[in-house]
Short mmCIF file of C-alpha atoms in Angstrom, two decimals:
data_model
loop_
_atom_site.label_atom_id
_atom_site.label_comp_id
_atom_site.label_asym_id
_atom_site.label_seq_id
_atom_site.Cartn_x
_atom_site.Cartn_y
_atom_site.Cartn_z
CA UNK A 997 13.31 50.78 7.60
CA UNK A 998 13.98 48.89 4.83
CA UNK A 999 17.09 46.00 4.02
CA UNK A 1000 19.34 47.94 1.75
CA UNK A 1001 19.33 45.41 -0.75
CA UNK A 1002 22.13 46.95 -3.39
CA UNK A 1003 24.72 45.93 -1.12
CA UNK A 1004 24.24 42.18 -0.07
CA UNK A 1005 26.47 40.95 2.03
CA UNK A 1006 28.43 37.03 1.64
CA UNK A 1007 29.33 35.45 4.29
CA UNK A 1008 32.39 33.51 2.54
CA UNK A 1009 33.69 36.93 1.11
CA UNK A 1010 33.47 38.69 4.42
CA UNK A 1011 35.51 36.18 5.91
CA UNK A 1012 37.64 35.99 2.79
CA UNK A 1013 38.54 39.72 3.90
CA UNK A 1014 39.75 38.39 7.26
CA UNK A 1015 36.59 38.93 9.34
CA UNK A 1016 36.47 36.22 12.50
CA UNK A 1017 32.96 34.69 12.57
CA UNK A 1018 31.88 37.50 15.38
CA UNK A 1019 32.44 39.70 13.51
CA UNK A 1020 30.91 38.36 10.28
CA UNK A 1021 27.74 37.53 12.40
CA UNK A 1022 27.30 41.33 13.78
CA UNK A 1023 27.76 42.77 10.61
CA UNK A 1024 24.80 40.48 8.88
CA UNK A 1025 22.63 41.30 11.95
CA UNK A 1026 23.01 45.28 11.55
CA UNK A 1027 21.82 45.09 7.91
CA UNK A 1028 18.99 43.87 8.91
CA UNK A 1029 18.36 45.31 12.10
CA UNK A 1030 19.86 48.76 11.84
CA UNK A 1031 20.43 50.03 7.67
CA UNK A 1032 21.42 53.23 8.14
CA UNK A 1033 24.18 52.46 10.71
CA UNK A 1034 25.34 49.52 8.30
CA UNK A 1035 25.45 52.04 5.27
CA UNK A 1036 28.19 53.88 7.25
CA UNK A 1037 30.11 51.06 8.39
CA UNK A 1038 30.25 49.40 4.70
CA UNK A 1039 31.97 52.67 3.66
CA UNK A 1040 34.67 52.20 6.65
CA UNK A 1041 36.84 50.57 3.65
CA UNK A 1042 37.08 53.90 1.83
CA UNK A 1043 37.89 55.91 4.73
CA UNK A 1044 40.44 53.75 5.74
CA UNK A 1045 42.10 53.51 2.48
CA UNK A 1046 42.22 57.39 2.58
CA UNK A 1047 43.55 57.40 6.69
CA UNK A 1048 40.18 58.55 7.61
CA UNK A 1049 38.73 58.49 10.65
CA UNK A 1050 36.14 55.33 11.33
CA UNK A 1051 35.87 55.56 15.07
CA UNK A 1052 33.73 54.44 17.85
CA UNK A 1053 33.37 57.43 20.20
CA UNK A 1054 33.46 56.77 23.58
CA UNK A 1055 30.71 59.16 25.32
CA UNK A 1056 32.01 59.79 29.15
CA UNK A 1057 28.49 61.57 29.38
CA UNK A 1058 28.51 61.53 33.33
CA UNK A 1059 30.58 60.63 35.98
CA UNK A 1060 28.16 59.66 38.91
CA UNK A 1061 28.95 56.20 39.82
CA UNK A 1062 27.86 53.61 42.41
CA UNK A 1063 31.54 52.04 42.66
CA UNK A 1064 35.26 53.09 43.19
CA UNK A 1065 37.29 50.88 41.62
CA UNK A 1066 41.06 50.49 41.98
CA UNK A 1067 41.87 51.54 38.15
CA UNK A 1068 39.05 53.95 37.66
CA UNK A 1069 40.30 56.09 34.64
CA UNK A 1070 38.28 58.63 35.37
CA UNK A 1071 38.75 59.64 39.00
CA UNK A 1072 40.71 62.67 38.28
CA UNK A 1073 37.61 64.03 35.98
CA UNK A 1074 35.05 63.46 38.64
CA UNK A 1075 37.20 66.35 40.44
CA UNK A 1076 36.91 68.65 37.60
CA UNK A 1077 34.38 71.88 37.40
CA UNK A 1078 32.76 73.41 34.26
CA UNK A 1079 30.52 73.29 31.33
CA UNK A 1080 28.94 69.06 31.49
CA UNK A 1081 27.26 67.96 28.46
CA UNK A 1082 23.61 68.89 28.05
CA UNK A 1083 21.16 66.39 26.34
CA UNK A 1084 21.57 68.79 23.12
CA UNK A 1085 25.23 68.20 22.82
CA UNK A 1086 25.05 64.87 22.74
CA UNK A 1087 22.24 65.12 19.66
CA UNK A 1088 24.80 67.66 18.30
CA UNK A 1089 28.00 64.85 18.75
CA UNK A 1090 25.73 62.33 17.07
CA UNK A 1091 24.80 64.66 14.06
CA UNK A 1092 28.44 65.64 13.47
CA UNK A 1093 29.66 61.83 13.64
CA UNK A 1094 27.34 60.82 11.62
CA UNK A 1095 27.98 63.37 9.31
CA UNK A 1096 31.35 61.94 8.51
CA UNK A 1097 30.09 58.68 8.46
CA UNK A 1098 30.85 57.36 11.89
CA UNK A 1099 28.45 54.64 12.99
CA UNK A 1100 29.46 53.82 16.66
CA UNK A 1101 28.80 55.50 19.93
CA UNK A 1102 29.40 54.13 23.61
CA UNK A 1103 27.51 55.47 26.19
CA UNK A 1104 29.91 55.33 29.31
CA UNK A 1105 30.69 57.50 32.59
CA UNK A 1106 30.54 56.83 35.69
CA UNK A 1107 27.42 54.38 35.94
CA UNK A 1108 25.43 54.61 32.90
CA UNK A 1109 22.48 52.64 34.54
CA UNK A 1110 22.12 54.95 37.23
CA UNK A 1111 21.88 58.30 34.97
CA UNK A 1112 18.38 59.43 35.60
CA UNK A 1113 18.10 60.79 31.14
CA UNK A 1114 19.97 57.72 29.92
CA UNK A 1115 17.16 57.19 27.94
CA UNK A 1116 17.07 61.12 26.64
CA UNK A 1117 20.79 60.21 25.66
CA UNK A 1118 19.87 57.23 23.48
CA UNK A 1119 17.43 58.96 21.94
CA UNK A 1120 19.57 61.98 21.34
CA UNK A 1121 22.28 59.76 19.89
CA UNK A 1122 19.50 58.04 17.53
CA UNK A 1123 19.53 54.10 17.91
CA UNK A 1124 18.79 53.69 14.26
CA UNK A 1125 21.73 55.49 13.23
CA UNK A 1126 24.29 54.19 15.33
CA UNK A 1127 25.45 51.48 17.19
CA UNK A 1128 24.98 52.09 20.26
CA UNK A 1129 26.84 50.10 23.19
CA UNK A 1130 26.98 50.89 26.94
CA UNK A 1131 29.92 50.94 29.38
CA UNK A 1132 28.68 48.97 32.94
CA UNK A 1133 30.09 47.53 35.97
CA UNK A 1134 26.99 45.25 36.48
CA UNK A 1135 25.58 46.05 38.94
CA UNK A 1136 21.81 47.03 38.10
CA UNK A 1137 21.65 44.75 34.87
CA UNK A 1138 18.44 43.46 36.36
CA UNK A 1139 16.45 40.82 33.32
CA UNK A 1140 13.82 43.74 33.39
CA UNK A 1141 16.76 46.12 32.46
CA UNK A 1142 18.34 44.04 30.01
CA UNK A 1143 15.12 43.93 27.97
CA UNK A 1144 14.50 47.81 28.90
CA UNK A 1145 17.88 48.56 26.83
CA UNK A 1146 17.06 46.48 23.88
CA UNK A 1147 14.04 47.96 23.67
CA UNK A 1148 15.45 51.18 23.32
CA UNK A 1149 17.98 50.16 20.77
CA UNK A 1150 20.98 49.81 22.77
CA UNK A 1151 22.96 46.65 20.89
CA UNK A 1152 25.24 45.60 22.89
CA UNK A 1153 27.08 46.44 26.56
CA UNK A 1154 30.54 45.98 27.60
CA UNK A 1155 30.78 44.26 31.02
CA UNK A 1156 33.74 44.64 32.90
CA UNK A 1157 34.50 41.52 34.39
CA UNK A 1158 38.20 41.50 36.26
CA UNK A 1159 39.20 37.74 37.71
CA UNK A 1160 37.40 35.35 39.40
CA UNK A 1161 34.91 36.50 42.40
CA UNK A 1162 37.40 37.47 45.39
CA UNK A 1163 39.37 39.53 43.42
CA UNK A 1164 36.93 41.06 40.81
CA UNK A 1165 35.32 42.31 44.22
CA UNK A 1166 38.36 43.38 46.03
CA UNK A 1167 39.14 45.03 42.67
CA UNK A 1168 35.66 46.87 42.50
CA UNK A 1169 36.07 47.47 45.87
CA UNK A 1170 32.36 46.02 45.97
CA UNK A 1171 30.98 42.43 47.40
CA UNK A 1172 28.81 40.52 45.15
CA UNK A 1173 29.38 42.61 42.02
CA UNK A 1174 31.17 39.50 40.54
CA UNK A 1175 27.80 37.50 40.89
CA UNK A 1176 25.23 40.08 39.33
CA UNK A 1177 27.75 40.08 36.24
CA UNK A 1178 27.81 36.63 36.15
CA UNK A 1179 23.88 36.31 36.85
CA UNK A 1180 23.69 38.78 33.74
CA UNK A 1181 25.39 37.20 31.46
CA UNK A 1182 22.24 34.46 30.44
CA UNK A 1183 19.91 37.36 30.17
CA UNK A 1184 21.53 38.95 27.93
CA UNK A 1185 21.61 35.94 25.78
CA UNK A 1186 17.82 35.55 26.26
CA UNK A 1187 16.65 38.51 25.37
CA UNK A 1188 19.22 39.28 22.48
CA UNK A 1189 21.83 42.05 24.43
CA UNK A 1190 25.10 41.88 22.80
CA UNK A 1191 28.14 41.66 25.61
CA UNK A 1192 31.59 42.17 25.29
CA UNK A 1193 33.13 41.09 28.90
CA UNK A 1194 36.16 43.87 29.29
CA UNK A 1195 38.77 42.40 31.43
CA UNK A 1196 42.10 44.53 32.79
CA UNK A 1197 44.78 42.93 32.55
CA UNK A 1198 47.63 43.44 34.97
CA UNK A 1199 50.50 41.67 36.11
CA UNK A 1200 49.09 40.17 38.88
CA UNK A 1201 46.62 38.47 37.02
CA UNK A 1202 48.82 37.28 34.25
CA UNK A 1203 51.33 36.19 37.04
CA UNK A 1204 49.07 33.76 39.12
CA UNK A 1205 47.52 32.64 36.13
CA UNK A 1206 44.11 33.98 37.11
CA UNK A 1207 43.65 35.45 33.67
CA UNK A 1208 43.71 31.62 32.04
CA UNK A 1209 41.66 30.62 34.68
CA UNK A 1210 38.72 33.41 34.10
CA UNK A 1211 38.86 32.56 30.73
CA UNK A 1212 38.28 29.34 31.19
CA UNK A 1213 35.05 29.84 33.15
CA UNK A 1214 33.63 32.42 31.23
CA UNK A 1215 33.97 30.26 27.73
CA UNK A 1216 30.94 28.33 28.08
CA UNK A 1217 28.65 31.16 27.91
CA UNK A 1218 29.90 31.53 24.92
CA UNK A 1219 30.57 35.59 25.14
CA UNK A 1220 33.51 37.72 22.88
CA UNK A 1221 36.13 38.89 25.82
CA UNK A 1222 38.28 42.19 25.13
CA UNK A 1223 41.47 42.15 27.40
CA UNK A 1224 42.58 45.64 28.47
CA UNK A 1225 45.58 46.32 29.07
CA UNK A 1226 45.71 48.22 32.39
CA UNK A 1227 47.04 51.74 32.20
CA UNK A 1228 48.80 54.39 34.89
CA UNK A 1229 45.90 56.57 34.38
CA UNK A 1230 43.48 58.54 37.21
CA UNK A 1231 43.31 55.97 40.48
CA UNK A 1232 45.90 53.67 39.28
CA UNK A 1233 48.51 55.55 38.58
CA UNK A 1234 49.81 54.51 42.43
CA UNK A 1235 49.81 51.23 40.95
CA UNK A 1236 52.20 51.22 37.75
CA UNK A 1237 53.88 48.18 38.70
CA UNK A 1238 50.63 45.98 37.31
CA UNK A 1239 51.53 47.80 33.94
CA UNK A 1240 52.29 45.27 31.20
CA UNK A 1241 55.79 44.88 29.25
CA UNK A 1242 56.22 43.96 25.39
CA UNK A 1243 56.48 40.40 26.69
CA UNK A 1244 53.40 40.35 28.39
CA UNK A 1245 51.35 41.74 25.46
CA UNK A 1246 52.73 39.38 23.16
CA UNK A 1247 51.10 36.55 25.46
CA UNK A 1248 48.25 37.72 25.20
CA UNK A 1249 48.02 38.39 21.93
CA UNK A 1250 48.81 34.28 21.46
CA UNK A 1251 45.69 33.55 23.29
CA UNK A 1252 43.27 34.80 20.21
CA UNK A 1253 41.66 32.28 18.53
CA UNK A 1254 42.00 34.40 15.01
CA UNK A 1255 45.65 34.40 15.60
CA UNK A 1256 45.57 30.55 16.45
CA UNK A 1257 44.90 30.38 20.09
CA UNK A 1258 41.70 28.99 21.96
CA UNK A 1259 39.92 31.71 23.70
CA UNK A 1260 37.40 34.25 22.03
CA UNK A 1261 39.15 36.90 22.96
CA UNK A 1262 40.68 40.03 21.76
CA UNK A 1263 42.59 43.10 22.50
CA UNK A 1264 42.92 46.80 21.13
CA UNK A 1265 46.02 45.34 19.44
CA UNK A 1266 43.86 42.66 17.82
CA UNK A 1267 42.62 43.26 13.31
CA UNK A 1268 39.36 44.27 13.42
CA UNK A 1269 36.73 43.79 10.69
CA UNK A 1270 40.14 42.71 8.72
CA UNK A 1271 42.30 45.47 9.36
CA UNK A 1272 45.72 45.91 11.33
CA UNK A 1273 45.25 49.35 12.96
CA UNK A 1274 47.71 48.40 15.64
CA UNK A 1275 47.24 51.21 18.26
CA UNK A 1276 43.10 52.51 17.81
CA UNK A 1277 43.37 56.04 18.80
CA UNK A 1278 41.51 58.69 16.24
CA UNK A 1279 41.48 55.61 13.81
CA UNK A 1280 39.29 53.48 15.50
CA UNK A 1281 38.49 54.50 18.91
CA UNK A 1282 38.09 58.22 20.60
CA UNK A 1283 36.33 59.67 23.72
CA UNK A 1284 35.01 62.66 24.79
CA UNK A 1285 34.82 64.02 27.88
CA UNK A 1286 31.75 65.15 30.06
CA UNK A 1287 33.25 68.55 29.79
CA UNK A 1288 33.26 68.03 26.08
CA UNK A 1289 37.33 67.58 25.53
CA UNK A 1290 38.50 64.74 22.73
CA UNK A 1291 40.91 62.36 24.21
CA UNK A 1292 42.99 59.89 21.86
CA UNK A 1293 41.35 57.43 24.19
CA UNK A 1294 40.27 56.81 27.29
CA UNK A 1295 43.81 56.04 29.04
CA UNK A 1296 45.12 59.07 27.30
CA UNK A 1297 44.53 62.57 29.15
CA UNK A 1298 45.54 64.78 26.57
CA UNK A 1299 42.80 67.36 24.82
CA UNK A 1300 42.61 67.07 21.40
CA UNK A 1301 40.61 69.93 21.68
CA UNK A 1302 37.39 70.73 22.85
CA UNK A 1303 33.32 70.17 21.48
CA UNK A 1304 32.19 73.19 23.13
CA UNK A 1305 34.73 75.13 20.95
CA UNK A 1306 35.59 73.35 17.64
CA UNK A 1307 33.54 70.91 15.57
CA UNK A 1308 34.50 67.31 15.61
CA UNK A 1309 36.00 66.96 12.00
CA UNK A 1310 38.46 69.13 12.84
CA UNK A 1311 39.47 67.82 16.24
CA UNK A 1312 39.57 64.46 14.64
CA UNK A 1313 41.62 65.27 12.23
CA UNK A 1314 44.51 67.51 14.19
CA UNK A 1315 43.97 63.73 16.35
CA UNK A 1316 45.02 61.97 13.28
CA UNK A 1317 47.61 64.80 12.35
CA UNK A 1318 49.88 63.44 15.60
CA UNK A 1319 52.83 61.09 14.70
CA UNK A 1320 51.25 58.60 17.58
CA UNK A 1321 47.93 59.01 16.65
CA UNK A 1322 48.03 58.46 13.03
CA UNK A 1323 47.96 55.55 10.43
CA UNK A 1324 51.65 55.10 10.18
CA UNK A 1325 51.70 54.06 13.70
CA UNK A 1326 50.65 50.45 13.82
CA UNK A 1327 53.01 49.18 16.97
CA UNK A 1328 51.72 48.36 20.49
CA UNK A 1329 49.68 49.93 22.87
CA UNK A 1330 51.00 53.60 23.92
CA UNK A 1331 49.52 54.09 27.21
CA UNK A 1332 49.38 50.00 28.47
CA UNK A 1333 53.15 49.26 27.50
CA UNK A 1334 55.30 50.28 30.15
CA UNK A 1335 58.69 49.76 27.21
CA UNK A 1336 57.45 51.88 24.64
CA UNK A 1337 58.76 55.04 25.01
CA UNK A 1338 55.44 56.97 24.70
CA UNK A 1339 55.27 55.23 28.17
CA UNK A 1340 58.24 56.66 29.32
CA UNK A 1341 58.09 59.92 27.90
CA UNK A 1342 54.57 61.16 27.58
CA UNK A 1343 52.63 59.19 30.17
CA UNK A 1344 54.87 61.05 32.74
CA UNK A 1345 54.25 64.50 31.17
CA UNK A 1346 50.81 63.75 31.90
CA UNK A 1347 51.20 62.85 35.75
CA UNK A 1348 53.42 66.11 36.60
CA UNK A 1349 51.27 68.20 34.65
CA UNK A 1350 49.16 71.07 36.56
CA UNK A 1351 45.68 70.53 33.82
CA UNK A 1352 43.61 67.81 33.46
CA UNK A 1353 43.38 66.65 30.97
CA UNK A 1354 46.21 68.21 29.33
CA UNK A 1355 46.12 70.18 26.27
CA UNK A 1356 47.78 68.82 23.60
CA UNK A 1357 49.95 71.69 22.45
CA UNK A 1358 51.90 71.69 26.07
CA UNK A 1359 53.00 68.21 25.21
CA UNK A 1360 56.35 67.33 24.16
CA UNK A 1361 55.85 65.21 21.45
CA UNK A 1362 59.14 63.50 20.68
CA UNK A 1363 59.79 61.12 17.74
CA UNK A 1364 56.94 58.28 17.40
CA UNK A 1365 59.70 56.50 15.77
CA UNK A 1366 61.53 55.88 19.27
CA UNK A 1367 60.38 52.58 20.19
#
């Protein structure tokens, strides 16, 4: 398809708007590369001014994975039963989100490399339409797969790099998966695969000063790092003393080169595309389930409702219709802050409830003003 040439884009005016040059770059790629995904995202502005929803969705298509990991979100799904996502849900996710103008999907799981119909799922989801990115511990991001997934239009993968190599094994619970990330990474570069290196933060690695240290060696291959904040969710909830405080987050906030520090790094906390959304969930970041529930996010176990039963719109926007979840709430992280009282109040809600995930109208919502 064409360059939609009615809508030209300025470099000095996107930055003008508070776009970092990542951002600025991506956004002049997509025009050319992928039109109808960038005619969406040009029309974010809009929505946001009206406390729409401009999401990426977060696609937990399957859970099969080839790892255990000691924070895996998602371990108390892979013990669930029911109705999974067929190839023609996914097409019919992708038609509603792009119906109301969303333009990014993440393929995640589980594994996504090891899903026998990832490639039905991409084409379901319809490269040209979205932005399509890829959850992926590394592991079988092989050159000849790297060029495999651009050539079937995914843009960019997320590559969840956590410390230097003893630990990021010990924490993947898998020797030498630190290496084939690493041995990725110039691949990627060579054959035009964006990566975002994910990171989880916890207090360990803040404490020994690991989390400088990665940072350090990662820099010259010149990648955009998003630090996660760790969160007490699925196999780490044993493990809530690695949760972050205010204090923490605040550090590593300072270490953003848009807000003046050295490292190209970001967080969920971080403006994005020039905007403060504070906390992303519903306004700029969602996930659905494998068993079709919509999750604020996906550290948050709480069913917004459920795909199999309700159309998207209107899960998104009972999402946005929750004190936490909507555009007046622009403070810190609600699920990776252990001071915030959504921490104290909800989180724990979660843990002693009997459903996973839990529906929404069994939780005791408080006042998002509590702090």
């Amino acid at each position: 398809m064409g360059r939609i040439d009615n809508v030209k884009l300025d470099k000095n005016d996107l930055m003008a708007k508070g776009m970092t040059d990542r951002e600025v770059k991506n956004r002049m790629t997509l025009q050319e590369k992928k039109p109808l995904a960038y005619a969406k995202i040009i029309k974010h502005p809009e929505r946001i001014k009206k406390k729409e929803c401009v999401a990426l969705i977060q696609l937990q298509y399957k859970y099969n994975c080839n790892f255990k990991c000691k924070h895996c979100a998602i371990e108390k799904f892979k013990q669930q039963s029911g109705r999974l996502l067929s190839i023609s849900d996914v097409k019919s996710i992708a038609d509603q989100a792009d119906a109301i103008g969303l333009a990014s999907i993440c393929i995640s799981g589980g594994e996504p490399l090891i899903f026998p119909d990832l490639k039905d799922v991409i084409d379901a989801i319809g490269p040209n339409r979205f932005v399509i990115s890829m959850d992926t511990n590394g592991w079988f991001l092989t050159e000849e797969k790297i060029k495999w997934l651009v050539d079937v239009g995914v843009d960019r993968i997320h590559l969840s790099i956590d410390g230097l190599e003893s630990n990021h094994d010990d924490f993947r619970n898998t020797k030498g998966s630190w290496k084939r990330c690493i041995d990725a990474l110039d691949h990627c570069k060579k054959h035009g695969l964006g990566v975002i290196i994910n990171i989880v933060a916890t207090k360990s690695l803040l404490s020994s000063g690991e989390l400088i240290k990665q940072l350090d060696f990662i820099a010259p291959f010149g990648q955009h790092t998003s630090i996660i904040f760790a969160k007490p969710t699925g196999a780490f909830e044993e493990y809530k003393d690695e949760i972050l405080d205010t204090k923490d987050i605040k550090y590593i906030q300072t270490l953003h080169q848009q807000l003046g520090g050295k490292y190209n790094t970001s967080t969920h906390l971080s403006p994005n595309c020039g905007y403060e959304f504070g906390c992303m969930c519903f306004k700029r970041h969602m996930s659905i389930t494998a068993y079709g529930d919509v999750l604020p996010c996906p550290w948050i176990p709480i069913t917004i409702g459920n795909i199999f039963n309700e159309d998207l719109e209107t899960i998104i926007k009972r999402g946005l219709g929750i004190k936490w979840f909507s555009y007046d709430y622009k403070f810190s992280c609600l699920s990776g802050n252990r001071d915030m009282s959504f921490y104290k109040k909800i989180m724990p809600q979660i843990e002693k409830s009997d459903t996973y995930p839990v529906d929404w109208k069994k939780i005791k919502w408080g006042d998002k003003d509590e702090q």
